[in-house]
Amino acid sequence: MQDELQEALKFIGKETPRKDAGDIVRGKANFIDDIKLSGMLHGRVLRSPYPHALIETIDVSRAEVLEGVKAVLTYENVPNWKGGLPPHVGVLDRKVRFVGDAVALIAAESEEIAEEALELIDVHYKALPAVYDTEEAMKEQAPQLYSEFPGNVFPLACPWMGPDSLQEVVIGDVEEGFAESDYVVEGTCAYDNIPNPLPIEPPGVIANWEGPEDLTVWSSTQSPYFLKVILHYAMGRINVRSIASHCGGSFGTKVAPWQLAFYAAALAKVARRPVRISYSKEEHFAAYTLRLGSRFSGKVGIKKDGTIMAVAGDWLINAGYCSDAAQGMVAVGCGEVQLMVRSPNWNIKPKLVCTNRNASKMVRGYGGQELEAAFIPVLTMALEKADIDPFDFFKQNYVKPGDGYYWRDGNWWVSRGINYEKAMQEGAKAFGWKEKWKGWLQPTSIDGNIRTGVGVGVHGNADVGEDVSEAYVRLDPDGTVLIYSCLSEHGTGQRSSVCKMVAETLKVPLERVSLAPPDSEVNPYEFGPVGSRGTYAIGAAIIRAAEDARQKLLALSAPYFNSTPEDLDTKDGFVFLKGEEDKKVSWKRGVGFDRTCLGYGRFEPDFSVPNFAMVFVEVAVDTETGKIEVKRVLTATDVGKIIDPQSLQNQLHGCLGSAGLDTAIYEESVLDTKTGRILNSNMIDFKWRTFLELPVFDSVTLETPVQTHRFQSVGVGEIMTSPAPPAVLMAVSNAIGKRFNRYPLTPDIVLEALGKCQKTEVRSRK
Amino acid sequence: MPERFITLFVNGEQYNLEVGERPWMVRTSHTLAYTLRESLELTGTKVGCNKGECGSCTVLIEGKPVLSCLTLTVECDQKKIITIEGLEDPQTGELDPLQQAFVQSGAFQCGFCTPGMILSVKALLDVNAAPVEEDVKEALSGHYCRCISHYHVLDAVSRVLKKAGE
Amino acid sequence: MKSLQHVNVYTVEEAVNTLREFQGEAMVIAGGTDITGVLKDKLLPDYPKALVNIKTIPALSYIKEESSGIKIGSLATLSELSKSPLLQGQYKVLAKAACNVATPQIRNMGTIGGNLGQDTRCWYYRYPHSLGGRIMCLRKGNGPCLAVAGDNRYHSVFGGQGCFASCPSDTAVALLALNAEVKVTGKWGTRTIPVQEFFHPRGNSLKKVELIQEIQMPYLAEKTRGCFLKYTLRKPVDFAIVSVAVLVAMEEGVCSEARIVLGAVAPGPLRAKKAEDFLKGKLIDATVLEEAGHLAVSGAKPLSMNSYKVEIARTLVVRALTDCAFD
């Protein structure tokens, strides 16, 4: 049966051009800045020069009278909307909490006028002491950011993940575990370089009030329906229509741009005209989204044979000035660390702390990358002690089908996913791991001043089945199919991939299947394509809707054949009697020219199908200059069934992209702790990978059917970044024989480790 | 200031624009990216960083790839400019072979950086019909793509070269 | 970007007259790759009244050979320099420096004059005004250099006079090695400044009513070999963390003349005179070159976070000398 299904597939697994390909290469794809509404005003934000201050006086009178200015808002006259978790960030506040925090908003006829008006606002601040470091922030005498979060610590509850959302990893008895261990290591590592995910398109939102309680927002969001829900609750239960443009990259950061929506909507309300807020790249750098800062300090107990007996430690998380569902990342991180390595005893205690810098918000890797990048360098100290090959260890110790884990909802789940050992094994073989691995802190090769080394990482995620998706599929009598799913295109090709699933399910030509625009007024509930849930969760809802519509079509056509729906099938827009394909009737004849068949599908959360990816890296280190070159990257995973080979490959390459592999050597936001400013808010000083630094990139991708939906497929896009940073750290350590416990490994750090330059002053960190 | 007019030749079309401070005029501070997008409604030119650091606003002026976000419109008088909208056949709408290759190779993810990349490669192929991969990488070295479409872009370029060689 | 007047000029004289008319409140624009960013970010407290566009001066775009050496008009683009058939032999260091600048698009737009005259990349100096206001500092005329106590990983390792920003120009490094001079025209006429003196601790010696007209490079000894190396995190886009230009004249294994210039380590390109003197007359071997590398950085006074640049500079000097001596 399985073979038959695979045999018969016409689109799934085949290369088919993306539906929007023509638009993209013509420059016709409409991103948020390409949308222009009649009468639209341009909003700009006045930003704080202080990392922490109270606004003593603010005078906007000069700005208000500038010709072309249509609205000016300060903390004194903004609506009482609140974002964050728990809700704590208003539209504007009398207190500013980071350099770049919003002080005033202006809407004007042009961007130039709005900018000119910003210069006319006079503000007097009372500067307050600021704190950037998590440990400092928790001290008794530390400056307090919010009266409701004493000690600068956020509560960890995450209600939208359920009443018992995961807030720690506590299993068994770690003291017993350590006692049974042959080696116990203790260490600390910081992954607190707070890289910026930095999609190329800066975030933007347009807001327009259709009525006092009716708001329409256009945005480049990755999750238009979810944004509607967030705004509905944050803005006093108003009715929100949310429309997505083409999304110029998100990586999680554009799931919920509620803050821009607040600004645009507040200004639009006063101006009674549509208002656009488009961040500049500088604002994108310094006032939008960073990755969480993460530090792990703790102990790992291991037996000589490589069995982990206990893991215990503190996980310090720096959220910046606000928590935008960082609790969700803590919960998922606590789940993912258990997927990566099995241990009978755990005690990891997270602390989520606010500091006076730009906020860390949703980013791919979502907690797990942050925890694991800091935890793995400590874990590998144990592997080094026991002299265990990290590849063997990861392959042996990740969660296998039948194994269990606490997931983000606080429940114990048992994996019914794929066994990834084969993919890992084949990956290692293709990479040549066994030949290249020479032992801990041993280089693979030495050629004069160039030393090479290898590293490996693994990451798993059970969120591929998170949250709810709904969809309708409408069969039109003319033989075309329309999918209603509030799914925006953010680069994964998901809008095209779901068309393939539907075309395959209904056996119609791919060009006859299309998607309704990503508009919450048109489509049912959709959480959005996050956490690699597009293939499984969104796919399942849409397939179910297609199957439901098909059933309706067959039932309606049955009288024509004087038969039952069970005896009928459909193909190419015709209904026919099974086994007698020539006895067919067009959909139009079958159901009537004046009838459409509407199917409904819903997906309920399922955390039992974790996906995994292993990433192998080889680096070359110039021991004279400290320069690190990533020579080769190989990803190994299993996707059940490939839906679209090109989109999949593109997703795998994402390993090198947004705040992924390069957080190990390039990416960081340089926060100046004297002034609170992010110094590298530009695309020269923030380092990204160019065409001239491309490593050889290979992938081993297996197709072992997984119990998800009709096509037995599972997404892997999100998990490609997370294994990479600690793998690079490991590879560099092996190349030059020195351990590291921080990221990124810039040349100063490498040369210092090699004793080639004086110890640099410890960079004061966030 | 005396009245001042400039003429741009964009994708073969002539545009006479008045320079001045009124809303419909080209201001001296307007960049070519702004004029293309806002005045001529050619929004295929994308503005990523607006500071010349990401390459997404690349257009061809006199056949050379330049950054339209760092180019003042008033300094483009009498210049021949090609934007992404100028590559397809204006009569039939048929895509340029390079655009077709990008489609076939799936050489994009979010697609925001794609128009600029296509134009840089176009300019390269116009002066070098048989570039080696290093030439292609060099030509694209000023283009930021956060999704990592790089490998598929290189595939698209070799696809178009192979086709031209046939 | 805020509006301002814009004047096209067609001769050098007209350019100077226009600059005079604006009494120092106009700025020259050529390739525009640096100044446009400076204006967009409102880096400086005084926004210029006008831009004087010199790209319209046809007589400034050339690379030519004369009996005295090679002359380059200030509007020659970095792309043109990269590909010029006249920049052969030792002049190749300039071509190499030019093709190492930024990205292809920037090189198509940016000129040699602009590359010499560009403003520093110090990230305190460059902090955009829109993110809570520009950072004032000594270089801007008011305040301390925040890099001293701050994040100075990219700053000068050879001191500064109150300002520790380093010179970002790649071509300046090659031009100093080539003993070039900068011909500058202003209201008092034309003057020629050796590249060494063109830069000063807080910028360059260009007056507000002056513009770079030409770069002049003298002929060098026949047997001179050159090498330019630029150390960055990434090949394109980046400004140098350290760059090095070296010219060496050799006769039968003995160095008869050496010019060694370090870039991005000081407020201007820096000649390593001690190392040059040491090499003169020496039979070249690896040990000698190592010693020259040490001497090249012997005067370094790194700040709190950038001693690594000294080590990189030393390594680059040795590599560049090795390339010239044994190629």
Tab-separated table of N, CA and C in Angstrom, chain A residues 702-759:
chain	number	residue	atom	x	y	z
A	702	LEU	N	17.113	11.342	4.838
A	702	LEU	CA	16.428	10.063	4.617
A	702	LEU	C	14.913	10.269	4.612
A	703	GLU	N	14.231	9.252	4.095
A	703	GLU	CA	12.771	9.285	4.037
A	703	GLU	C	12.198	8.008	4.642
A	704	THR	N	12.125	8.008	5.965
A	704	THR	CA	11.515	6.900	6.684
A	704	THR	C	10.111	7.330	7.082
A	705	PRO	N	9.081	6.651	6.585
A	705	PRO	CA	7.721	7.126	6.853
A	705	PRO	C	7.469	7.367	8.345
A	706	VAL	N	6.838	8.490	8.636
A	706	VAL	CA	6.555	8.849	10.018
A	706	VAL	C	5.045	9.033	10.146
A	707	GLN	N	4.527	8.668	11.320
A	707	GLN	CA	3.074	8.688	11.498
A	707	GLN	C	2.579	10.094	11.765
A	708	THR	N	2.465	10.865	10.709
A	708	THR	CA	1.924	12.216	10.846
A	708	THR	C	0.610	12.302	10.084
A	709	HIS	N	0.709	12.395	8.768
A	709	HIS	CA	-0.505	12.471	7.976
A	709	HIS	C	-0.317	11.636	6.715
A	710	ARG	N	-1.264	11.722	5.840
A	710	ARG	CA	-1.290	11.004	4.578
A	710	ARG	C	0.080	10.819	3.914
A	711	PHE	N	0.878	11.896	3.946
A	711	PHE	CA	2.157	11.816	3.235
A	711	PHE	C	3.332	11.459	4.142
A	712	GLN	N	3.050	11.183	5.393
A	712	GLN	CA	4.025	10.628	6.335
A	712	GLN	C	5.307	11.449	6.389
A	713	SER	N	5.108	12.736	6.500
A	713	SER	CA	6.213	13.669	6.377
A	713	SER	C	6.324	14.527	7.632
A	714	VAL	N	7.509	15.057	7.869
A	714	VAL	CA	7.690	15.945	9.015
A	714	VAL	C	8.671	17.056	8.613
A	715	GLY	N	8.421	18.257	9.105
A	715	GLY	CA	9.278	19.400	8.781
A	715	GLY	C	10.561	19.383	9.594
A	716	VAL	N	11.605	19.995	9.043
A	716	VAL	CA	12.883	20.048	9.774
A	716	VAL	C	13.552	21.429	9.710
A	717	GLY	N	12.904	22.389	9.064
A	717	GLY	CA	13.576	23.672	8.823
A	717	GLY	C	14.135	24.310	10.074
A	718	GLU	N	13.322	24.378	11.118
A	718	GLU	CA	13.740	25.155	12.268
A	718	GLU	C	14.950	24.559	12.977
A	719	ILE	N	15.049	23.241	12.974
A	719	ILE	CA	16.087	22.619	13.804
A	719	ILE	C	17.468	22.639	13.157
A	720	MET	N	17.574	23.201	11.955
A	720	MET	CA	18.874	23.136	11.294
A	720	MET	C	19.917	24.062	11.907
A	721	THR	N	19.475	25.139	12.549
A	721	THR	CA	20.494	26.057	13.087
A	721	THR	C	21.075	25.569	14.413
A	722	SER	N	20.208	25.012	15.259
A	722	SER	CA	20.601	24.811	16.662
A	722	SER	C	21.806	23.909	16.902
A	723	PRO	N	21.968	22.805	16.143
A	723	PRO	CA	23.129	21.959	16.458
A	723	PRO	C	24.451	22.621	16.091
A	724	ALA	N	24.399	23.672	15.260
A	724	ALA	CA	25.631	24.158	14.643
A	724	ALA	C	26.565	24.947	15.564
A	725	PRO	N	26.051	25.923	16.351
A	725	PRO	CA	27.015	26.719	17.130
A	725	PRO	C	27.898	25.887	18.070
A	726	PRO	N	27.312	24.977	18.869
A	726	PRO	CA	28.216	24.196	19.727
A	726	PRO	C	29.122	23.260	18.925
A	727	ALA	N	28.656	22.843	17.737
A	727	ALA	CA	29.510	21.992	16.899
A	727	ALA	C	30.727	22.775	16.411
A	728	VAL	N	30.511	24.038	16.078
A	728	VAL	CA	31.635	24.869	15.633
A	728	VAL	C	32.599	25.106	16.791
A	729	LEU	N	32.036	25.377	17.968
A	729	LEU	CA	32.886	25.588	19.148
A	729	LEU	C	33.766	24.358	19.394
A	730	MET	N	33.121	23.189	19.282
A	730	MET	CA	33.836	21.918	19.471
A	730	MET	C	34.934	21.764	18.416
A	731	ALA	N	34.607	22.101	17.179
A	731	ALA	CA	35.572	21.929	16.087
A	731	ALA	C	36.789	22.831	16.286
A	732	VAL	N	36.534	24.067	16.705
A	732	VAL	CA	37.658	24.990	16.926
A	732	VAL	C	38.497	24.511	18.109
A	733	SER	N	37.807	24.062	19.156
A	733	SER	CA	38.531	23.528	20.328
A	733	SER	C	39.440	22.387	19.914
A	734	ASN	N	38.907	21.514	19.100
A	734	ASN	CA	39.710	20.372	18.672
A	734	ASN	C	40.867	20.822	17.781
A	735	ALA	N	40.607	21.791	16.921
A	735	ALA	CA	41.650	22.241	15.995
A	735	ALA	C	42.856	22.791	16.746
A	736	ILE	N	42.589	23.577	17.801
A	736	ILE	CA	43.731	24.242	18.451
A	736	ILE	C	43.993	23.748	19.869
A	737	GLY	N	43.216	22.756	20.302
A	737	GLY	CA	43.501	22.148	21.598
A	737	GLY	C	43.146	23.022	22.798
A	738	LYS	N	42.212	23.936	22.597
A	738	LYS	CA	41.808	24.807	23.710
A	738	LYS	C	40.297	24.785	23.850
A	739	ARG	N	39.852	24.762	25.092
A	739	ARG	CA	38.408	24.798	25.337
A	739	ARG	C	37.897	26.235	25.328
A	740	PHE	N	36.649	26.367	24.962
A	740	PHE	CA	36.022	27.695	25.012
A	740	PHE	C	34.698	27.590	25.748
A	741	ASN	N	34.342	28.644	26.417
A	741	ASN	CA	33.037	28.639	27.083
A	741	ASN	C	32.264	29.916	26.789
A	742	ARG	N	32.428	30.422	25.591
A	742	ARG	CA	31.702	31.634	25.195
A	742	ARG	C	31.604	31.683	23.678
A	743	TYR	N	30.730	32.518	23.203
A	743	TYR	CA	30.542	32.746	21.771
A	743	TYR	C	30.521	34.263	21.546
A	744	PRO	N	30.840	34.762	20.355
A	744	PRO	CA	31.454	34.060	19.240
A	744	PRO	C	32.973	34.045	19.382
A	745	LEU	N	33.586	33.131	18.646
A	745	LEU	CA	35.041	33.000	18.702
A	745	LEU	C	35.668	33.953	17.682
A	746	THR	N	35.774	35.193	18.085
A	746	THR	CA	36.396	36.201	17.222
A	746	THR	C	37.917	36.036	17.323
A	747	PRO	N	38.678	36.644	16.406
A	747	PRO	CA	40.122	36.390	16.377
A	747	PRO	C	40.822	36.738	17.687
A	748	ASP	N	40.327	37.763	18.366
A	748	ASP	CA	40.974	38.118	19.641
A	748	ASP	C	40.862	36.979	20.642
A	749	ILE	N	39.705	36.340	20.659
A	749	ILE	CA	39.477	35.247	21.608
A	749	ILE	C	40.383	34.055	21.257
A	750	VAL	N	40.497	33.770	19.981
A	750	VAL	CA	41.311	32.625	19.548
A	750	VAL	C	42.786	32.884	19.833
A	751	LEU	N	43.253	34.080	19.484
A	751	LEU	CA	44.671	34.382	19.707
A	751	LEU	C	44.998	34.412	21.198
A	752	GLU	N	44.056	34.893	21.972
A	752	GLU	CA	44.252	34.913	23.423
A	752	GLU	C	44.369	33.482	23.962
A	753	ALA	N	43.498	32.605	23.467
A	753	ALA	CA	43.534	31.209	23.916
A	753	ALA	C	44.868	30.571	23.540
A	754	LEU	N	45.418	31.002	22.426
A	754	LEU	CA	46.684	30.444	21.971
A	754	LEU	C	47.884	31.126	22.643
A	755	GLY	N	47.587	32.072	23.507
A	755	GLY	CA	48.669	32.773	24.192
A	755	GLY	C	49.429	33.706	23.278
A	756	LYS	N	48.774	34.131	22.188
A	756	LYS	CA	49.493	34.981	21.225
A	756	LYS	C	49.237	36.463	21.443
A	757	CYS	N	48.308	36.774	22.285
A	757	CYS	CA	48.160	38.192	22.615
A	757	CYS	C	47.747	38.278	24.066
A	758	GLN	N	47.930	39.489	24.606
A	758	GLN	CA	47.604	39.672	26.011
A	758	GLN	C	46.123	39.423	26.200
A	759	LYS	N	45.830	39.005	27.404
A	759	LYS	CA	44.435	38.781	27.719
A	759	LYS	C	43.690	40.099	27.569
